[in-house]
XYZ file of N, CA and C in Angstrom:
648
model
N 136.312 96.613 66.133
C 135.610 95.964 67.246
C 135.979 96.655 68.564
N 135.032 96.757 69.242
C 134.992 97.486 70.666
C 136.052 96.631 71.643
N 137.538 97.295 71.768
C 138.217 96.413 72.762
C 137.861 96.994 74.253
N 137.392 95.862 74.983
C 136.695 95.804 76.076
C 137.983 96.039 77.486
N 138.736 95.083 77.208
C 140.078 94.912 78.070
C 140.888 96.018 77.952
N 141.044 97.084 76.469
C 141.971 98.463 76.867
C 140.897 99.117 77.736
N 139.654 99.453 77.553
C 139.353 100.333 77.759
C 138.958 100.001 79.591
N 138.810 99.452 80.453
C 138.920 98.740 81.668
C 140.384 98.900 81.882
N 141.095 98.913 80.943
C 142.710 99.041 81.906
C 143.168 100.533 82.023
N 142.486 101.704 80.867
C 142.821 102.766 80.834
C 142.027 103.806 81.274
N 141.167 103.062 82.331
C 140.031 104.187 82.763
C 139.044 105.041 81.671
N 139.039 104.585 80.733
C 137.918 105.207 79.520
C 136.707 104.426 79.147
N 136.451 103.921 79.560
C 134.890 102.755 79.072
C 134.229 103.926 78.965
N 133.654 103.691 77.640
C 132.982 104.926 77.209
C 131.293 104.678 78.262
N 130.817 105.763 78.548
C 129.471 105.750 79.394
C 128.454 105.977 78.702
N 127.145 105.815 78.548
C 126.296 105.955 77.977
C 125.106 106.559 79.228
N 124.839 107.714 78.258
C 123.510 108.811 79.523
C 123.409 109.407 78.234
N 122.027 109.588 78.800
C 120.851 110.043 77.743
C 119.884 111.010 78.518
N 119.655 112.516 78.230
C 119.934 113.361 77.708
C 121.261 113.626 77.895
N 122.169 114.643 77.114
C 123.292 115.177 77.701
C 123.430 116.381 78.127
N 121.828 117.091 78.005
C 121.711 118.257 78.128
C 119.896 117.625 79.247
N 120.031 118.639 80.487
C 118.809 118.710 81.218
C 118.051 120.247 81.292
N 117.389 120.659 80.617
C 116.751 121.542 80.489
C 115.578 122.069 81.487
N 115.673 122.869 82.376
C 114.407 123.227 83.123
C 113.777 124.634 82.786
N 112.437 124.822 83.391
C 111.965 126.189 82.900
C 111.080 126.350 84.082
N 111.436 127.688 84.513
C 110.763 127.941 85.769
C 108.748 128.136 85.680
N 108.871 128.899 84.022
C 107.098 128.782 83.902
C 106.589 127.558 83.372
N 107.746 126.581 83.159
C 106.689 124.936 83.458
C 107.205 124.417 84.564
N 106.174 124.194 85.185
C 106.233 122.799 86.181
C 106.269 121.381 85.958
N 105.856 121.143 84.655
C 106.004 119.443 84.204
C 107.569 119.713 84.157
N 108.836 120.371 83.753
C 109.830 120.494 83.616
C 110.682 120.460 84.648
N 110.201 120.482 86.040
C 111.338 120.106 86.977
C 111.888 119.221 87.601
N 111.081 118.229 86.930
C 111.113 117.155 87.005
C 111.816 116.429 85.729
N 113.167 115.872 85.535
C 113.885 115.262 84.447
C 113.914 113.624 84.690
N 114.579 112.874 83.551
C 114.655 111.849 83.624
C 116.103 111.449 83.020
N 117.123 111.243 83.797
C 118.401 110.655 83.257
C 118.384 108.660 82.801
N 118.855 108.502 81.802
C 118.831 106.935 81.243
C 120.322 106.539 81.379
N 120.754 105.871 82.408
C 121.906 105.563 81.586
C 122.064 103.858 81.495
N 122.320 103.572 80.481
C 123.020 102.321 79.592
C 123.743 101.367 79.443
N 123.841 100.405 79.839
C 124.676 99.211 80.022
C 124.547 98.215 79.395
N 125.609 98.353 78.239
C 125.606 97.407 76.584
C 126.766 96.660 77.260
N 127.427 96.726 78.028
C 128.730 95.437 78.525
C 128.336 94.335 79.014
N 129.220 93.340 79.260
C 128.556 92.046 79.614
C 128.997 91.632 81.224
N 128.851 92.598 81.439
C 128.906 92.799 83.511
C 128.365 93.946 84.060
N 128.169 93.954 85.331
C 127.429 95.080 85.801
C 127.861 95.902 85.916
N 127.828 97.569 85.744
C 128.279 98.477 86.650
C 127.924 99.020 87.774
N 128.235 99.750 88.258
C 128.246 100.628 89.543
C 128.267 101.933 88.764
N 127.466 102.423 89.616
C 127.236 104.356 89.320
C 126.985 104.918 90.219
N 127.659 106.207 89.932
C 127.009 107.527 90.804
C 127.023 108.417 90.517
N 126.256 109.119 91.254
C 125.720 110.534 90.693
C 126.500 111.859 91.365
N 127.212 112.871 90.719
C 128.064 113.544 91.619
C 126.772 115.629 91.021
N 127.357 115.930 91.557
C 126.728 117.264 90.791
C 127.459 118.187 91.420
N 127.876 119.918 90.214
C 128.406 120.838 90.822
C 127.543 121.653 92.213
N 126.521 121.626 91.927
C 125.766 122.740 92.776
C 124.311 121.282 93.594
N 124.671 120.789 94.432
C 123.848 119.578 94.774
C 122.695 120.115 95.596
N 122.541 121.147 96.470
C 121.642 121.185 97.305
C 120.454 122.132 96.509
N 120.854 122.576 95.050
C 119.948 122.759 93.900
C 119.015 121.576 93.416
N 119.161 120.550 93.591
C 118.586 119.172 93.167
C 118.211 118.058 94.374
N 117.279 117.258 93.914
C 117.083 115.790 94.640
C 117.367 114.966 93.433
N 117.808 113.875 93.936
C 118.056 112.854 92.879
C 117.746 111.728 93.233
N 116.729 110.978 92.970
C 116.052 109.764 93.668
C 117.473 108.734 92.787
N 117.539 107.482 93.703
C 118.668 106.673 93.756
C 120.343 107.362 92.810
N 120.626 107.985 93.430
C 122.111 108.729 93.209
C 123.185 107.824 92.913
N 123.060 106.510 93.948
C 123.988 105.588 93.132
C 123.428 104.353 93.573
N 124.177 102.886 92.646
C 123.326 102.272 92.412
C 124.278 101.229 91.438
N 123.162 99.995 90.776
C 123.989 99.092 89.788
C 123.116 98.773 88.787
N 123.483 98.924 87.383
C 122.883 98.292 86.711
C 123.425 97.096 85.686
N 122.487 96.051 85.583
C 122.864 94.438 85.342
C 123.112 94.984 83.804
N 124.360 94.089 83.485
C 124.523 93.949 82.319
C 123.299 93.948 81.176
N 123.894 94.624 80.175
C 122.700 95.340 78.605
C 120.964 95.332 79.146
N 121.359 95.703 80.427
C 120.154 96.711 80.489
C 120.180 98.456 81.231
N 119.229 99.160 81.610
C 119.595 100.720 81.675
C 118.798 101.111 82.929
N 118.883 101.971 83.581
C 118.072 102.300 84.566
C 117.708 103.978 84.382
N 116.580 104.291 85.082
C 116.239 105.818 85.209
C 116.659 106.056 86.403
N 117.018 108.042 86.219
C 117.766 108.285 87.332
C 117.109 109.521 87.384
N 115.868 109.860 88.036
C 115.035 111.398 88.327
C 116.260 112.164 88.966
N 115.570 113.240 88.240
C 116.172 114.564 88.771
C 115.102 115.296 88.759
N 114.970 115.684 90.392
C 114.353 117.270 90.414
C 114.735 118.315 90.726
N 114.343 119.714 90.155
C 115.434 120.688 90.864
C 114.573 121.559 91.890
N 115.075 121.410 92.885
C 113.895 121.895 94.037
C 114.821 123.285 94.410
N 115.080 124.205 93.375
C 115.005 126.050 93.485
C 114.998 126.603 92.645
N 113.210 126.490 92.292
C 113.309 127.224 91.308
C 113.210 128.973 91.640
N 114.192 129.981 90.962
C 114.206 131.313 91.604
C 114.827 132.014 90.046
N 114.676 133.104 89.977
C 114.866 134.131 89.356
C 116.528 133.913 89.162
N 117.138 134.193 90.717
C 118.009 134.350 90.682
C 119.434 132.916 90.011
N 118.232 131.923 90.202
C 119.105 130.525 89.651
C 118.808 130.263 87.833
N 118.217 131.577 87.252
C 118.008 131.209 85.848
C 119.233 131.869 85.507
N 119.574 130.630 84.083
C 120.702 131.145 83.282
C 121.960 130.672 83.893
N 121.805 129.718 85.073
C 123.067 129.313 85.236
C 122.958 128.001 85.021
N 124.198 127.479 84.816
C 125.042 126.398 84.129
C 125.802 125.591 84.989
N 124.310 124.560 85.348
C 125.080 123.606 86.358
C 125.477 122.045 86.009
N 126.389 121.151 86.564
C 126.372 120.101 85.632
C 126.492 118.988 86.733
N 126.016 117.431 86.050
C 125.939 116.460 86.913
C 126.897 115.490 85.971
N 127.385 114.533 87.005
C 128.728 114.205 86.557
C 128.209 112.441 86.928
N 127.982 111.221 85.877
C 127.541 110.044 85.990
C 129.077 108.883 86.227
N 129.628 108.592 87.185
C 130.649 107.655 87.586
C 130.443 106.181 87.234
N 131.512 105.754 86.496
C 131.185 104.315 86.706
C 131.877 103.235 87.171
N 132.130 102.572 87.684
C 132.775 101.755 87.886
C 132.433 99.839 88.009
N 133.628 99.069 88.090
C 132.969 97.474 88.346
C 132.462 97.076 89.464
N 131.431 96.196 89.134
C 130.286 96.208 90.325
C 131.646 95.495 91.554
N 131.655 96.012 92.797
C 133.163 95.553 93.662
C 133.999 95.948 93.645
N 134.212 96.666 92.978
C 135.403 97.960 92.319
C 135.473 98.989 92.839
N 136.647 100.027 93.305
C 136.496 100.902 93.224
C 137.289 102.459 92.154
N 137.684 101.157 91.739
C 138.596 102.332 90.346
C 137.687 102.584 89.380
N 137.306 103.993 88.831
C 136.531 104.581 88.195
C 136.994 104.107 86.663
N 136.496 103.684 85.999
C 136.386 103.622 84.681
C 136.032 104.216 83.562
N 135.015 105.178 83.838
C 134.541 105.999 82.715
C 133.691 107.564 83.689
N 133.413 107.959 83.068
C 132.433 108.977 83.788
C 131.790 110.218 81.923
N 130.733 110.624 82.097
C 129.976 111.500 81.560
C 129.440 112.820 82.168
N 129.517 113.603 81.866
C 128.794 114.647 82.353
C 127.493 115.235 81.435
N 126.714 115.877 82.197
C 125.426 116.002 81.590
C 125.149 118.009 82.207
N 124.886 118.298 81.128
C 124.774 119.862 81.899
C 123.309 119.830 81.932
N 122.761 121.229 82.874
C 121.711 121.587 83.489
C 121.875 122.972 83.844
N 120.960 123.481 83.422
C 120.210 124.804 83.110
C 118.666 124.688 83.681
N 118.467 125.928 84.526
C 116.895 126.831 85.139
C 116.953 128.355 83.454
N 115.915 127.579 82.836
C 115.697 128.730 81.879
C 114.313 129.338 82.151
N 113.966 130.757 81.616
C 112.600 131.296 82.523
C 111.658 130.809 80.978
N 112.186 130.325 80.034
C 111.212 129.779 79.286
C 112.042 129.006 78.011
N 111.123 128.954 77.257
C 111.917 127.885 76.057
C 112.595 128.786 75.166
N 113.675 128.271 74.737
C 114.363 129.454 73.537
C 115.968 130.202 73.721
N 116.320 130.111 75.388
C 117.088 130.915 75.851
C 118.694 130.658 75.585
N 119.444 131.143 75.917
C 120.915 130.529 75.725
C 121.283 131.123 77.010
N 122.788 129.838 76.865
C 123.470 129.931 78.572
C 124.758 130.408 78.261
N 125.729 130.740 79.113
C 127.005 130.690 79.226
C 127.712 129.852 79.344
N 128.669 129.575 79.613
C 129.200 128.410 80.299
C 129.743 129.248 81.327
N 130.090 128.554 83.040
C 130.319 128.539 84.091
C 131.707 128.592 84.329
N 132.161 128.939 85.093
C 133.303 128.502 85.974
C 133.716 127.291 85.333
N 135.462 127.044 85.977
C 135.734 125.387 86.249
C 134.785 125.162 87.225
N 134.051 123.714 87.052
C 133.498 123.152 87.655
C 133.937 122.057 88.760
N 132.863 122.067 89.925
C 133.945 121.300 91.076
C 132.530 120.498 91.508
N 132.642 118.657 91.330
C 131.653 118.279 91.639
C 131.324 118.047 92.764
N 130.407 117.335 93.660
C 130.109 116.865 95.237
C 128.979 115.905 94.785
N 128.761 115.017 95.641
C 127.775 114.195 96.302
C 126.874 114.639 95.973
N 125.350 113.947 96.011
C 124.418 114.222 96.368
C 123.467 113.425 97.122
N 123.248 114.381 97.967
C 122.028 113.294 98.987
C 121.461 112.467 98.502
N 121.043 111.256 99.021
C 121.176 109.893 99.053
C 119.336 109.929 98.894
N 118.556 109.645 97.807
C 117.003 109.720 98.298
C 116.370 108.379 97.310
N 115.603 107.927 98.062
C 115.064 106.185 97.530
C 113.774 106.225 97.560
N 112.879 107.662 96.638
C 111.697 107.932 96.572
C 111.709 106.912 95.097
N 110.288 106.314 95.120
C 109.453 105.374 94.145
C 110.225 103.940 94.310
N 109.697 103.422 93.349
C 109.932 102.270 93.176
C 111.544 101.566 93.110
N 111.840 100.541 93.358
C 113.563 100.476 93.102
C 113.650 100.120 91.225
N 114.390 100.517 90.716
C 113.981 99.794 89.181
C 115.576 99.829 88.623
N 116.851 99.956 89.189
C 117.739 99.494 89.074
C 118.069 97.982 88.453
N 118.922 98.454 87.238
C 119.024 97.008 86.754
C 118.358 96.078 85.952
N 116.925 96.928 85.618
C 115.595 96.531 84.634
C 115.845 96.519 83.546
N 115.704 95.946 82.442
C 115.617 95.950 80.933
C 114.160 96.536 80.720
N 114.585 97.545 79.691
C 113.377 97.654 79.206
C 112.689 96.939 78.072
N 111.221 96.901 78.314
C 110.418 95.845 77.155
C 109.396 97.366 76.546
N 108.818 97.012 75.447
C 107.935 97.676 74.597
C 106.906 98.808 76.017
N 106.494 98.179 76.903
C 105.451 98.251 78.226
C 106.082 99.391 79.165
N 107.824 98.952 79.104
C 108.437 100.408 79.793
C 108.596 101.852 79.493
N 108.288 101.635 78.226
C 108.123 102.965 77.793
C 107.828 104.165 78.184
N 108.601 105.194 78.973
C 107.435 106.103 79.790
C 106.740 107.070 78.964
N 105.359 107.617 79.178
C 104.686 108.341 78.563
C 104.930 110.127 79.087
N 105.468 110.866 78.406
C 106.040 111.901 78.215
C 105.277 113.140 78.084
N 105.040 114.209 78.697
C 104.234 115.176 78.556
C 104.467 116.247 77.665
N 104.908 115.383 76.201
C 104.923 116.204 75.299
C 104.432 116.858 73.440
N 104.712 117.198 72.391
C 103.576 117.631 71.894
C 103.448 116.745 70.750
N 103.689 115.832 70.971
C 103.684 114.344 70.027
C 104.767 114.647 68.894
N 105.599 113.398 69.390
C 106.992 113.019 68.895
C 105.988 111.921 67.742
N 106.649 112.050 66.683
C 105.999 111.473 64.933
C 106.055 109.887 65.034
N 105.411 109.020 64.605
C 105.005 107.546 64.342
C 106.973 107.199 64.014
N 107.363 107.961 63.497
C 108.887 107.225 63.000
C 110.106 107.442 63.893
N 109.797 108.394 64.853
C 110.520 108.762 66.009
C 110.519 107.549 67.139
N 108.916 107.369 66.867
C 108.541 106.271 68.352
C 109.171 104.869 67.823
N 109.007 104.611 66.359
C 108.864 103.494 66.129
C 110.930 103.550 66.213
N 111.481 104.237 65.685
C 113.081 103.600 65.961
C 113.612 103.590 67.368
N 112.973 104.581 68.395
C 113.154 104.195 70.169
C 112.705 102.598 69.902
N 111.816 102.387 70.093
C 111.234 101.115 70.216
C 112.188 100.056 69.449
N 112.897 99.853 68.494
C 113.664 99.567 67.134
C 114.485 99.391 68.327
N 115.815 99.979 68.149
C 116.701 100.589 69.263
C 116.934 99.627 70.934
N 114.818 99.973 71.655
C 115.396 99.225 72.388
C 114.943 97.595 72.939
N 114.553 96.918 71.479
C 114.433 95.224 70.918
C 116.463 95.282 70.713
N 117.226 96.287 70.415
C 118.007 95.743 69.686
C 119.397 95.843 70.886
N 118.461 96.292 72.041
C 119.423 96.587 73.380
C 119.272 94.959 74.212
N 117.935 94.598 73.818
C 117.379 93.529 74.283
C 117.491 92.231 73.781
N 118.273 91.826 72.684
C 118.456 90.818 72.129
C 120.121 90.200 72.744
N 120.274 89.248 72.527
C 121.371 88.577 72.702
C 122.635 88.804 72.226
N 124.102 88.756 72.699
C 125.246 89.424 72.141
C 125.809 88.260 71.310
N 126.510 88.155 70.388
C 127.299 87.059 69.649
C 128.136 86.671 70.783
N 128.110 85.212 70.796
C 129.074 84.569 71.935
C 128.198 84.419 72.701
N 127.051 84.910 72.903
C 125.980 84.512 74.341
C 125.715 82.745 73.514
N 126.201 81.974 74.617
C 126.031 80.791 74.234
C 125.079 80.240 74.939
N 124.462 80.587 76.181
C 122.921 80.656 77.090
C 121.874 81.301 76.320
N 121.689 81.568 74.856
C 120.768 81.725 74.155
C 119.967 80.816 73.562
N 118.764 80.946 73.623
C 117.776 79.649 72.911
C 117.815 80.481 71.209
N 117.647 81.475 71.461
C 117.419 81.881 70.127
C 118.805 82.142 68.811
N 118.284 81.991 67.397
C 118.905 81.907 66.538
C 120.038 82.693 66.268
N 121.210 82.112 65.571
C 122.274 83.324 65.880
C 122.301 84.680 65.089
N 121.648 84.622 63.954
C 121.475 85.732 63.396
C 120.688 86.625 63.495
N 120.452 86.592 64.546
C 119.561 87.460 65.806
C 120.678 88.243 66.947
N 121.714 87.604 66.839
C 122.517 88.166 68.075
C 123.554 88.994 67.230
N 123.770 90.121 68.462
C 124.067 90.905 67.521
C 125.307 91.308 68.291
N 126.425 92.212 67.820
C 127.652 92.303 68.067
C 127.816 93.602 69.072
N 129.127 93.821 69.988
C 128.972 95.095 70.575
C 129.013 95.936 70.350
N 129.568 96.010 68.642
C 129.298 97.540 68.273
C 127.899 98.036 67.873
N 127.209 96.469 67.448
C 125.870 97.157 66.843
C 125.048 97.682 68.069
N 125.132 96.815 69.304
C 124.122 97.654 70.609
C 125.042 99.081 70.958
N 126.228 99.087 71.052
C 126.602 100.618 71.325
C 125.965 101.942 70.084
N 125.929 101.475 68.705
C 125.013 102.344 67.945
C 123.274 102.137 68.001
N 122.403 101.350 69.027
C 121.349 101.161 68.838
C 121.279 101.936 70.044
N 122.284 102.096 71.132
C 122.072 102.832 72.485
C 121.868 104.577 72.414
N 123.498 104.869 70.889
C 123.345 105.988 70.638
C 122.101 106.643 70.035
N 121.561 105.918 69.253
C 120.541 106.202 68.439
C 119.112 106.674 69.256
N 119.396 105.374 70.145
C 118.341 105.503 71.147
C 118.386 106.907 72.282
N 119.201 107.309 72.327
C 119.713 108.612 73.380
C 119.481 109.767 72.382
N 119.407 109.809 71.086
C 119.158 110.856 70.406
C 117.676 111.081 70.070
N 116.810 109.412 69.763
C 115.650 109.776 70.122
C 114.973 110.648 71.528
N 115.642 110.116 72.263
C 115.209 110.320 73.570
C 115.296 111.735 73.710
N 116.662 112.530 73.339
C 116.824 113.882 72.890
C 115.899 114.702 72.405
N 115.106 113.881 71.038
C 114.477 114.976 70.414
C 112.856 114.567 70.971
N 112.740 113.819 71.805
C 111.380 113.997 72.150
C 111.185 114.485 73.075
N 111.889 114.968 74.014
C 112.232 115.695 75.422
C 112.174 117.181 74.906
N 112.292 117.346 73.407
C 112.724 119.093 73.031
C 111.926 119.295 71.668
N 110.695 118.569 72.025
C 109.062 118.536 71.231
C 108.601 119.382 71.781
């Protein structure tokens, strides 16, 4: 069973972000535009932020932010240079978390990012990496803190992910959306509610879909 109390006392709460890899390509333009998910299966809110090695390479609409307990928020990334000279490097964004009022960090993820000049390529790895800030931008809608339902689904500009792909995202996230054992503010039946390890494997599952339909 997921102990909740070590991992809050030892700075490790494991983080959940989905892709872990951000892929761009300078001869697509639907591609500079990414979509980071990250995940909140605990039963309190977090706090996040967004740090990145190379920041004035990117915009990042809401950089930091909270999301309400076992639900997830999107976190755009665009990379506004695209150049010759920025393909093939190996930049990475670094997701912070902490308790909503808090300021002791609890967990953190990193997510790498690559300008490739097309699909297929391989990277190096970089330097030690040294993160920073990133400008603060509150383009679209606020959607911090939303659960997603069947309706949130975003539609993806890509070359059709298979009937059994869609259908376990969807699987996945009914099973992010249901009630935890011990939720005693539930109307619904208990063998419906499900435990914290089973939403931490419906989150993973769900981040790997999300993986392979992004790299359709």
């Amino acid at each position: 069973m997921f102990n909740q109390s070590t991992n809050l006392a030892d700075g490790k709460l494991p983080v959940f972000v989905f892709p872990t890899t951000l892929s761009f390509y300078s001869d697509d333009q639907s591609s500079h535009k990414q979509v980071l998910t990250l995940y909140n299966p605990y039963e309190f809110p977090l706090k996040f932020k967004v740090l990145c090695t190379v920041p004035r390479k990117y915009t990042v609409v809401d950089a930091e932010g909270t999301v309400r307990p076992r639900c997830c928020v999107d976190v755009v990334v665009r990379h506004t240079d695209i150049c010759i000279n920025n393909e093939g490097v190996n930049d990475k964004f670094r997701i912070q978390v902490s308790e909503h009022g808090q300021r002791k960090i609890l967990g953190k993820k990193d997510v790498n990012a690559v300008l490739l000049p097309t699909k297929g390529r391989e990277v190096t790895p970089n330097r030690e990496d040294k993160f920073h800030a990133l400008a603060h931008s509150s383009q679209g809608p606020d959607i911090q803190g939303q659960s997603y339902t069947d309706s949130d689904v975003r539609k993806r500009p890509v070359g059709g992910p298979s009937i059994v792909v869609i259908l376990a995202g969807l699987v996945c996230i009914v099973a992010l959306m249901l009630p935890q054992q011990g939720d005693s503010g539930s109307r619904l039946p208990d063998y419906i509610h499900l435990s914290v390890n089973q939403k931490l494997i419906a989150a993973y599952v769900l981040g790997l879909v999300t993986m392979l339909i992004l790299h359709i």
